[in-house]
Coordinates of C-alpha atoms and ligand atoms in Angstrom, one line a residue:
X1 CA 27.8 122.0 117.6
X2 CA 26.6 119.8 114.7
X3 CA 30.3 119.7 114.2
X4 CA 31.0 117.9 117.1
X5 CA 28.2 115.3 117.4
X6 CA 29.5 114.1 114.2
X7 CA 33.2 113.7 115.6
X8 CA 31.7 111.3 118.4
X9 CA 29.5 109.7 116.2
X10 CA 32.9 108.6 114.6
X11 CA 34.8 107.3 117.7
X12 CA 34.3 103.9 117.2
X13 CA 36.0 102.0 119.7
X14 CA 34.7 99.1 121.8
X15 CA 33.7 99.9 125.7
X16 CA 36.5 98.1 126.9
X17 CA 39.2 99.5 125.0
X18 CA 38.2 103.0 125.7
X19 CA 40.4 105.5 127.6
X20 CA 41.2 108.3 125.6
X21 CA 38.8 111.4 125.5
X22 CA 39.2 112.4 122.3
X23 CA 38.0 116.1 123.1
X24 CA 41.0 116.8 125.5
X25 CA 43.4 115.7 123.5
X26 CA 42.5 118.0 120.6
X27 CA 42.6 120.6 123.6
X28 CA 45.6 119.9 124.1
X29 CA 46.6 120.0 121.0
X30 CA 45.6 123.5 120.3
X31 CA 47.3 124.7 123.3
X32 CA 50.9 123.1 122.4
X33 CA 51.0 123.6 118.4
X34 CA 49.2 126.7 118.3
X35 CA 45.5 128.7 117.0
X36 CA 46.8 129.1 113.3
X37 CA 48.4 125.0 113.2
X38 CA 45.5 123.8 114.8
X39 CA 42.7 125.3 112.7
X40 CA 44.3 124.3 109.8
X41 CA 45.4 120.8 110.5
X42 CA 45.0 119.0 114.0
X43 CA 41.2 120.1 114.6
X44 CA 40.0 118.1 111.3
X45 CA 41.3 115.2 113.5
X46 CA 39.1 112.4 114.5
X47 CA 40.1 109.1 116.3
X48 CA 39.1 106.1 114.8
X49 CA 39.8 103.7 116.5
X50 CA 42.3 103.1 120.0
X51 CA 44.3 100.3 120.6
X52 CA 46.5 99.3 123.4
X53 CA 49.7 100.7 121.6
X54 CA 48.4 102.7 118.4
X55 CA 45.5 104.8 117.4
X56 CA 44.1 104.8 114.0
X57 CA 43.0 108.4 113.2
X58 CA 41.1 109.8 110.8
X59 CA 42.3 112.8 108.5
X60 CA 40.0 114.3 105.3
X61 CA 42.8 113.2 102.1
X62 CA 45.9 111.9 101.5
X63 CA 47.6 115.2 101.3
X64 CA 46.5 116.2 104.6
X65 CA 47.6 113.0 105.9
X66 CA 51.2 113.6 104.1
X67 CA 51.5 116.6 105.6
X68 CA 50.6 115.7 109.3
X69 CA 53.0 113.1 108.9
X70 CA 55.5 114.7 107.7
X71 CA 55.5 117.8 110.1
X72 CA 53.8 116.9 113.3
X73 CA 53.5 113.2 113.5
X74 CA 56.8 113.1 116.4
X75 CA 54.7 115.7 118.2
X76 CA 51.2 114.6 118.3
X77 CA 52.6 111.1 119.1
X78 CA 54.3 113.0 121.7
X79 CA 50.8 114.8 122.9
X80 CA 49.1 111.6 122.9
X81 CA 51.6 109.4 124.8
X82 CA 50.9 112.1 127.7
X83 CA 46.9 110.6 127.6
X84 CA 48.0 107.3 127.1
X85 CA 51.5 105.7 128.2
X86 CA 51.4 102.9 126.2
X87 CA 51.0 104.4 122.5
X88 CA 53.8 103.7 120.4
X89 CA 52.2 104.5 116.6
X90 CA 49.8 106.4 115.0
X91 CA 48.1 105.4 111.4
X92 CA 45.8 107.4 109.6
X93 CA 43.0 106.4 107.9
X94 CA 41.8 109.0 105.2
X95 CA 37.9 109.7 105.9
X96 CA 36.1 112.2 103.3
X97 CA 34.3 114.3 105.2
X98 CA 31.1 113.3 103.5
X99 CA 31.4 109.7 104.0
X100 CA 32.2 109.5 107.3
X101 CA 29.2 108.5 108.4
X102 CA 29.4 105.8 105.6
X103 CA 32.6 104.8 107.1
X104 CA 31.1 104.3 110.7
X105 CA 28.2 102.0 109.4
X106 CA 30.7 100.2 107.4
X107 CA 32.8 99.7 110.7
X108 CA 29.8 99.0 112.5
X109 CA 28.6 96.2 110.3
X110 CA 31.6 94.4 110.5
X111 CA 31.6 94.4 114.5
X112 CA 28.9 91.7 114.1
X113 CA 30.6 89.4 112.5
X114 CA 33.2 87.0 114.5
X115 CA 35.7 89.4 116.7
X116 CA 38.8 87.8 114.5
X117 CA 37.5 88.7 111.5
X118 CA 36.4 92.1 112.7
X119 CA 39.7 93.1 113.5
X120 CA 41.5 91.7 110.6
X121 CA 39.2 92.8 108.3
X122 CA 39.6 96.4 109.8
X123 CA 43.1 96.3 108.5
X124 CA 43.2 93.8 105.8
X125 CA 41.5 96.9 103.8
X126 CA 43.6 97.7 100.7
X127 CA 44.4 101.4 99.9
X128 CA 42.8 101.9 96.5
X129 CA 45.3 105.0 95.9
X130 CA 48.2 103.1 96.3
X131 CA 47.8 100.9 92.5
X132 CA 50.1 100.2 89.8
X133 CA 48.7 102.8 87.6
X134 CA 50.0 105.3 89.6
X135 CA 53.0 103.4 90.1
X136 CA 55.8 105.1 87.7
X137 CA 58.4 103.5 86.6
X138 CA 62.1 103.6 86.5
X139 CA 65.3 102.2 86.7
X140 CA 65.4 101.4 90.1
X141 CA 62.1 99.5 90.3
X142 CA 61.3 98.4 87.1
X143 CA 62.1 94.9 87.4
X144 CA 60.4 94.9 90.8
X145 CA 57.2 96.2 88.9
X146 CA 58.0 94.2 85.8
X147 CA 57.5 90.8 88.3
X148 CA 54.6 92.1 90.1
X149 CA 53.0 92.0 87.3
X150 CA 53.8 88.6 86.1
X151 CA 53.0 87.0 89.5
X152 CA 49.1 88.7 89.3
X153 CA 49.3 86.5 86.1
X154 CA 50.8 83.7 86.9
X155 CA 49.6 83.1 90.2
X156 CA 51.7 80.5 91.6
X157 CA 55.0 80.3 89.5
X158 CA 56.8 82.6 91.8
X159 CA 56.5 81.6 95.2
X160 CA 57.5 83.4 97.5
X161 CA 57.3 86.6 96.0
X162 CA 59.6 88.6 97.9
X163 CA 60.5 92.0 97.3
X164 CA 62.9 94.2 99.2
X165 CA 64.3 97.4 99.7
X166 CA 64.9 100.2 102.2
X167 CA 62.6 102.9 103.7
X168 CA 59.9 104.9 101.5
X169 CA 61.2 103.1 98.1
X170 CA 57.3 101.7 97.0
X171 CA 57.6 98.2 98.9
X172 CA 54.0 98.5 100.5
X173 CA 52.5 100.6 97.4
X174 CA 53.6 97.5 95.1
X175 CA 52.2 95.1 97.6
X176 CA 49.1 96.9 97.5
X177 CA 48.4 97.2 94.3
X178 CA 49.5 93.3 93.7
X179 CA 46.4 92.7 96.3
X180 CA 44.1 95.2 94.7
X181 CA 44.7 93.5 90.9
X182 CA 44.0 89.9 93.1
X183 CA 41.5 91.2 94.6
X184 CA 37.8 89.5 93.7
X185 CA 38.6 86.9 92.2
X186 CA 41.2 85.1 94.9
X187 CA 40.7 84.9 99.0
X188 CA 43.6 87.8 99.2
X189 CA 44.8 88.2 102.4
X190 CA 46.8 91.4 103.2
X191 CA 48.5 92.4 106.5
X192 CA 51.7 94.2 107.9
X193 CA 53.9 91.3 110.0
X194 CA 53.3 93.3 113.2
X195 CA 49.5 93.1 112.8
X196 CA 50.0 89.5 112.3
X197 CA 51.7 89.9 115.6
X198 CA 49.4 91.7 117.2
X199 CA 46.6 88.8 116.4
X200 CA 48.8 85.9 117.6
X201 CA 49.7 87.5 120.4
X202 CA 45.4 88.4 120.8
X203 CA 44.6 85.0 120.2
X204 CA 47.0 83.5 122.3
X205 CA 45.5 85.4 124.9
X206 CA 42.1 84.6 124.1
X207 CA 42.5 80.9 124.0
X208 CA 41.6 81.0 120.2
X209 CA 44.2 79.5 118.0
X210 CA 42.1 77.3 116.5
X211 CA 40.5 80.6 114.7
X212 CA 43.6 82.6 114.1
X213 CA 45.0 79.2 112.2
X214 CA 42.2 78.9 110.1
X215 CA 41.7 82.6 109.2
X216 CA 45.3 83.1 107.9
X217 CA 45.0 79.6 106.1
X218 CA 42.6 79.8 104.1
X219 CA 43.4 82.7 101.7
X220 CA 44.5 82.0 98.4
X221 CA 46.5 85.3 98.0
X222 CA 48.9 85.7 101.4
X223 CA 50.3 89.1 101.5
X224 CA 52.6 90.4 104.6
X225 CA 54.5 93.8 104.7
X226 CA 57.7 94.3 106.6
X227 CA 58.7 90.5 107.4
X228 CA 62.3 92.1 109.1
X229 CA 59.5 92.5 112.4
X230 CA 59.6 88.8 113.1
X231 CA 63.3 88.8 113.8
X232 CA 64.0 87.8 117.4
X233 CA 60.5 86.5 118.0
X234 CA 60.5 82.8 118.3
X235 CA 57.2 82.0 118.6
X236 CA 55.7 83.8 116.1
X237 CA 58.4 83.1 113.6
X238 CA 57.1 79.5 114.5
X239 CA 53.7 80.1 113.6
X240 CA 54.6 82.1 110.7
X241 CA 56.6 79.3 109.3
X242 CA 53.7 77.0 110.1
X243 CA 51.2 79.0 108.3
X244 CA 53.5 79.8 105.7
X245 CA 54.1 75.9 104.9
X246 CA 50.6 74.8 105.2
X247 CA 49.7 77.7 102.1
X248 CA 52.4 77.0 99.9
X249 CA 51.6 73.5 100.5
X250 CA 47.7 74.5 99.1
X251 CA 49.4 76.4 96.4
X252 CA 48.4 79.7 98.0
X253 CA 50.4 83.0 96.4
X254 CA 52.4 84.0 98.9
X255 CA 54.0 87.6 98.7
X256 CA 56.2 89.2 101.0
X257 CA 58.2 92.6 101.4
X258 CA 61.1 93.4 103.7
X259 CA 64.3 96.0 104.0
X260 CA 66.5 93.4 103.4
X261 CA 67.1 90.6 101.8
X262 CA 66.2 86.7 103.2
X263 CA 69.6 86.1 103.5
X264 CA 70.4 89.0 105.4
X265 CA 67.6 89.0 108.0
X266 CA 68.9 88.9 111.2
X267 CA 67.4 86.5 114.4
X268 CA 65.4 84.7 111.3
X269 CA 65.8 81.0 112.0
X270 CA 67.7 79.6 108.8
X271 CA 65.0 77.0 107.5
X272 CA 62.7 80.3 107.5
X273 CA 65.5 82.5 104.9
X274 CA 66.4 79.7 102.8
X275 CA 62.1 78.9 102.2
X276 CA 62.0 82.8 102.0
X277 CA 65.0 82.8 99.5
X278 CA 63.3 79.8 97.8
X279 CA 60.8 81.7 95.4
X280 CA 62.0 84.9 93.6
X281 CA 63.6 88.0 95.2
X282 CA 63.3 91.3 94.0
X283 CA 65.1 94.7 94.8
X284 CA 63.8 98.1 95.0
X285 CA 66.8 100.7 94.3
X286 CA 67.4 104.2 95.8
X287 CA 65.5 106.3 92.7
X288 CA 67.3 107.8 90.2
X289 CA 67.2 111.7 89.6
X290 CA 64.8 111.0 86.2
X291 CA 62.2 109.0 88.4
X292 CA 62.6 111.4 90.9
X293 CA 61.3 114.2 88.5
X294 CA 58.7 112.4 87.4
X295 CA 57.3 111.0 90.5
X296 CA 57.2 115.1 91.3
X297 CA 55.4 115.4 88.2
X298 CA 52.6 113.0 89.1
X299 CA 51.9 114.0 92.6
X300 CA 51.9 117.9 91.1
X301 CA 49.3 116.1 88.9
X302 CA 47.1 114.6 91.4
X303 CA 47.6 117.5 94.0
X304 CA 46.2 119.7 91.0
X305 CA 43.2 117.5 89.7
X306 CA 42.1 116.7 93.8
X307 CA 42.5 120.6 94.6
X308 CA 41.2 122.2 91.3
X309 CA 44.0 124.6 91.5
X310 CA 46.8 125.3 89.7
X311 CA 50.6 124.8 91.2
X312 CA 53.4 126.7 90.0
X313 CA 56.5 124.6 90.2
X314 CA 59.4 125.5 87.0
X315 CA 61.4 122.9 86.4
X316 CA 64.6 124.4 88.0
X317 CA 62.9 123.9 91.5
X318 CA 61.3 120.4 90.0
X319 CA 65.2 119.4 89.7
X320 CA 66.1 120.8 92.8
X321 CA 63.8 118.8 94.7
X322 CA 65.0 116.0 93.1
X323 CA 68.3 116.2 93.7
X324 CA 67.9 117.4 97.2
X325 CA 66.0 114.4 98.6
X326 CA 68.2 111.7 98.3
X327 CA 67.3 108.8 100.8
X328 CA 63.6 107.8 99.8
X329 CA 60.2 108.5 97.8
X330 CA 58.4 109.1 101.0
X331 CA 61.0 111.8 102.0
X332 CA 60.6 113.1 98.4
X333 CA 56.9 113.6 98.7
X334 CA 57.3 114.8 101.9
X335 CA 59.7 117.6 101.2
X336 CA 57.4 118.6 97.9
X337 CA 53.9 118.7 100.6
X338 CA 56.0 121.2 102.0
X339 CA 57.2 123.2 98.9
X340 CA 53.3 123.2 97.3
X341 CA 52.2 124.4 101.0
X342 CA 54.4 127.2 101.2
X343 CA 53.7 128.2 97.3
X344 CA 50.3 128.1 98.4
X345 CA 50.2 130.2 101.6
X346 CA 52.5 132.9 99.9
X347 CA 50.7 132.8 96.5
X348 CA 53.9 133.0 94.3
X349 CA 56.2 131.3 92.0
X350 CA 58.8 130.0 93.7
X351 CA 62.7 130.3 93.0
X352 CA 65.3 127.7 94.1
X353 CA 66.6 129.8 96.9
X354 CA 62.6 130.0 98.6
X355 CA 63.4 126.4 98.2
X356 CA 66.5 126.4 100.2
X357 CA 65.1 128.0 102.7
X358 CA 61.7 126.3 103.1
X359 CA 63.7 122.8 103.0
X360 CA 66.9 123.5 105.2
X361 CA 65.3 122.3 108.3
X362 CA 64.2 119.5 106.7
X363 CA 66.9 118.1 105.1
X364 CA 69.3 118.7 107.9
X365 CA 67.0 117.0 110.5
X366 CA 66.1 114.0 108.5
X367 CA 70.0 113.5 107.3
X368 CA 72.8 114.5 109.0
X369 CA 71.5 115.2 112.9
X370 CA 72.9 112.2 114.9
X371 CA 74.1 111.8 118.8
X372 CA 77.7 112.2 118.1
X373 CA 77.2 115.1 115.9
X374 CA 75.2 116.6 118.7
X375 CA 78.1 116.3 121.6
X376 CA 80.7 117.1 119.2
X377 CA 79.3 120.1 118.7
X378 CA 78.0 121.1 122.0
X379 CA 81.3 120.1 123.9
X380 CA 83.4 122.6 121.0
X381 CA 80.7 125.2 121.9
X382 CA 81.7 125.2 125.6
X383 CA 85.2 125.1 124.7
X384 CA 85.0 121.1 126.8
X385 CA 86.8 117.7 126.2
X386 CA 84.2 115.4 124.7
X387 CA 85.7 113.0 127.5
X388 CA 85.2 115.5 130.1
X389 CA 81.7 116.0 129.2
X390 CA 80.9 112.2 129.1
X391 CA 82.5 111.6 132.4
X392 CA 80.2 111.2 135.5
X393 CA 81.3 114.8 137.0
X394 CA 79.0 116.2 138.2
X395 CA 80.1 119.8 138.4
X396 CA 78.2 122.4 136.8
X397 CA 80.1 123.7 133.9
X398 CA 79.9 119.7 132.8
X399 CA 76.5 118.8 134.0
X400 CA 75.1 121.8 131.9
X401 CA 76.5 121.4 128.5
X402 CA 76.3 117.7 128.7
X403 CA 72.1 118.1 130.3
X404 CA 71.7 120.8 126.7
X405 CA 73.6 117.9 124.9
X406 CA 71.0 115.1 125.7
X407 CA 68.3 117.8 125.7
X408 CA 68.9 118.0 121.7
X409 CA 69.6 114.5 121.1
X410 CA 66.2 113.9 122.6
X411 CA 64.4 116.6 120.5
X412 CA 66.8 116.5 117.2
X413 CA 66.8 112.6 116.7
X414 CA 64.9 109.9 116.7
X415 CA 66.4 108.1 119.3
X416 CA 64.8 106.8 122.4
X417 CA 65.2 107.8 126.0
X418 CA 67.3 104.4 126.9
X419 CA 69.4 104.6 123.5
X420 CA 70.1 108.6 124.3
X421 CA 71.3 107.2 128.2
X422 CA 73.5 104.7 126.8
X423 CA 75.4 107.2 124.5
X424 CA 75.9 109.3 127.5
X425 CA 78.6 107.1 129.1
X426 CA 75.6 104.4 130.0
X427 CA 73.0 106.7 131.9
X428 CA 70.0 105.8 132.9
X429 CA 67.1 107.4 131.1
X430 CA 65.8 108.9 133.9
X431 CA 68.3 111.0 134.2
X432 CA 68.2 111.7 130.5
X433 CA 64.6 112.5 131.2
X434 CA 65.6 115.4 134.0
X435 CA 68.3 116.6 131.8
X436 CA 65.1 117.0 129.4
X437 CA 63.3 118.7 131.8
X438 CA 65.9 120.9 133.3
X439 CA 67.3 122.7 129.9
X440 CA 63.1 123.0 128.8
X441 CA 62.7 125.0 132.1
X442 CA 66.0 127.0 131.8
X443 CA 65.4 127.6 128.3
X444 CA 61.8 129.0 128.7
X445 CA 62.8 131.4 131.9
X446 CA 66.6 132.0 131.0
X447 CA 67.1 134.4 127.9
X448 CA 71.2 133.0 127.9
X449 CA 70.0 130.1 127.6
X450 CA 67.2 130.2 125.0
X451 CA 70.1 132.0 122.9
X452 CA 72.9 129.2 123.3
X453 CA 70.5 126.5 122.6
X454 CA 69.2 128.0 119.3
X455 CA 72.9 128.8 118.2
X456 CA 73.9 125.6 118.3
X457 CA 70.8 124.7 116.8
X458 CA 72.1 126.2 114.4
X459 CA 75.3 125.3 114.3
X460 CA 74.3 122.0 114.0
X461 CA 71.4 122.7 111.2
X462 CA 74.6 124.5 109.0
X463 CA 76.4 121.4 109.3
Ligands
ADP501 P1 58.0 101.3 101.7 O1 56.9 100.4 102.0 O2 59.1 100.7 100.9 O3 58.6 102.0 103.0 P2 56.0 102.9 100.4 O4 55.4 101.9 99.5 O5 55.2 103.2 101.6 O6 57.5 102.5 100.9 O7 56.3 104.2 99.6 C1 56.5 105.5 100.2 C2 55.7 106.5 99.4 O8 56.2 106.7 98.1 C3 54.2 106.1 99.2 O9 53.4 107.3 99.2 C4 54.2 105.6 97.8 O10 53.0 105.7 97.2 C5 55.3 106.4 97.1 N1 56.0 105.8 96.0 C6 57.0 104.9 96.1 N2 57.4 104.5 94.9 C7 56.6 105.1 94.0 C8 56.6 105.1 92.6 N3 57.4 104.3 91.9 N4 55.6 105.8 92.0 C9 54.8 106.6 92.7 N5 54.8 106.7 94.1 C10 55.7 105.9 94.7
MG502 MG1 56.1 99.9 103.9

């Protein structure tokens, strides 16, 4: 009972805004993932905060958070989007349990000052866990960290800043922990390009340029994540370029992160690349095997000192990770959540082969699992042309195998309704969406079915 006065206490989200109930969610929740998943994970749950197209939720530690995210995040997002159409992203926000009532004065507080500020300051918070101590080296960042360094120095010589890399290599821990060493004694301003979005587009709407202008202008330290979002938007690549001048003309740090390189952003107007390019440009590599191990090393470290508990990793299953999760850090910590979990529940030491099996799902879904792959191997199932399961007949030994084969796509990628359509010989999502429907139904109340689908599963999980 007490329980759940304190999870209301914590919704903090303005009148207005509000249309979640936060209760039947979680109901919902237990009903789809299940008692034991539930109990464990989704019930120490609260929400935070609701916008028109995210939540911010609130989990108890960064390992919890890891873990959500890295099992259930597609499905919760899923849950939600049933509540509310218009969600497209869920953040956490890691709560301890004792301070959360801290945390709701905090947030409280800051609603009296101006609303800009409010919300800004709501996400201009930097992560303290995310700082260069626990930022390890190697060959694939360490001139990336070596110049992060020097520009916290020498503020100003390098400007832009810009580093770049792809998905989960440490652009938005370095960025952080650049803001957190800034931090005090500069006006450090730090946001992600699609909050900076989300503002203009607020203020725009509000009448209320005037403020937006000044707020962004006046930090010393300007910090944006993920600069690639502008591309395509004119007007706020205009603003951007306008703000961006009218600091570096103040001699205002300005540090910026992005998957690519200035050069090769796409729908960037040139002007904005070549001042982007102007500065310094850094890369952040795909890790070598040796920072691999040792970024495994340190979390087993933290996990261990947060937990008071010992984990049991040798270093033959220490390698194996390694070389197993090839694309990114992120995936890396993902996959070892997952190993230390399973160690955990099972109480044992484990061997390579527990590995394999604990991690096949994993690797295969986040890799190899694309649309193609999917017809290809559906259309060979049922012995069909790939042609003749494209083509817009509509007789049912073609409609079924092609309704499983956009059933999978929808569930085994990350591609959207529209994209899955398109690949389908340029269907509509709607009927993507039946196809959906249709093969869930059959494959709940039709044992055949339920037995196809997980063979090819399968097949395409051996792949
Ligand atoms: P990006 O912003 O490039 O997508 P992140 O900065 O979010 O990547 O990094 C993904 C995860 O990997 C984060 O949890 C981050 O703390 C961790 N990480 C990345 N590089 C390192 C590193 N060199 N040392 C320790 N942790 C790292
Ligand atoms: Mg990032």
């Amino acid at each position: 009972m007490e329980k759940n006065n304190f999870k209301k206490n914590n919704v903090y989200i303005s009148e207005e805004e509000k249309t979640l109930n936060w209760q039947d969610i979680q109901t919902s929740f237990k009903k789809n993932f299940g008692n034991e998943i539930y109990n464990s994970w989704l019930e120490k749950i609260t929400l935070v905060k609701e916008f028109n197209d995210y939540l911010i939720l609130g989990v108890p530690t960064r390992f919890f958070r890891d873990w959500i995210v890295s099992r259930y995040l597609d499905k919760i997002l899923e849950q939600v989007k049933i509540f509310k159409l218009s969600l497209n992203r869920i953040e956490f926000k890691i709560i301890e349990e004792n301070k959360q009532n801290q945390e709701y004065l905090k947030i409280n507080e800051l609603n009296k000052v101006t609303e800009i500020k409010d919300s800004i300051l709501n996400y201009n918070r930097l992560n303290p866990n995310l700082n260069f101590q626990n930022f390890i080296k190697g060959k694939s960042n360490d001139i990336a960290l070596s110049y992060s360094k020097k520009v916290c120095e020498h503020l100003s010589r390098h400007n832009p800043f810009y580093i770049c890399g792809g998905v989960g290599l440490g652009k938005t821990h370095l960025l952080n922990a650049i803001g957190i060493e800034l931090e005090g004694d500069n006006n450090v301003m730090f946001i992600s390009a699609e909050r900076f979005m989300y503002h203009f587009i607020k203020s725009i709407k509000k009448n209320d340029m005037v403020n937006f202008k000044d707020f962004f202008r006046k930090s010393s330290v300007f910090i944006i994540d993920d600069i690639q979002f502008l591309s395509g938007k004119d007007s706020l690549q205009e603003e951007f370029f306008h703000t961006f001048n009218s600091l570096m003309d103040k001699g205002s740090q300005i540090i910026i992160s992005s998957d690519r390189h200035p050069i090769k952003l796409e729908r960037i107007q040139e002007r904005i690349k070549s001042r982007l390019a102007g500065g310094l440009v850094v890369d952040l590599e795909v890790p070598d095997h040796e920072l691999k191990v040792k970024i495994i090393k340190k979390k087993i470290e933290e996990i261990q000192s947060q937990f008071k508990e010992n984990i049991n990793l040798n270093d033959d299953v220490i390698n194996f990770i390694a070389s197993e999760s090839k694309t990114n850090i992120r995936e890396l910590i993902g996959v070892l959540n997952r190993v230390i979990a399973f160690s955990r529940v099972h109480n044992k030491t484990l061997t390579i082969t527990d590995c394999k099996n604990i991690l096949k799902d994993v690797f295969n879904q986040i890799r190899v699992i694309t649309v193609d792959k999917i017809q290809n191997v559906v259309s060979n199932f049922y012995n069909l042309a790939l042609t003749d399961m494209l083509s817009q007949r509509r007789s049912r030994p073609l409609a079924r195998p092609r309704q499983i084969a956009m059933y999978l796509a929808k569930k085994m990628t990350s591609r959207s309704l529209p994209e899955i359509g398109r690949r389908f010989a340029n269907r509509d999502h709607t009927t993507v969406i039946h196809a959906v429907k249709t093969i869930t139904r059959l494959s709940e109340q039709d044992d055949e079915m339920k037995k196809n689908i997980n063979q090819i599963k399968n097949l395409l999980l051996e792949q």
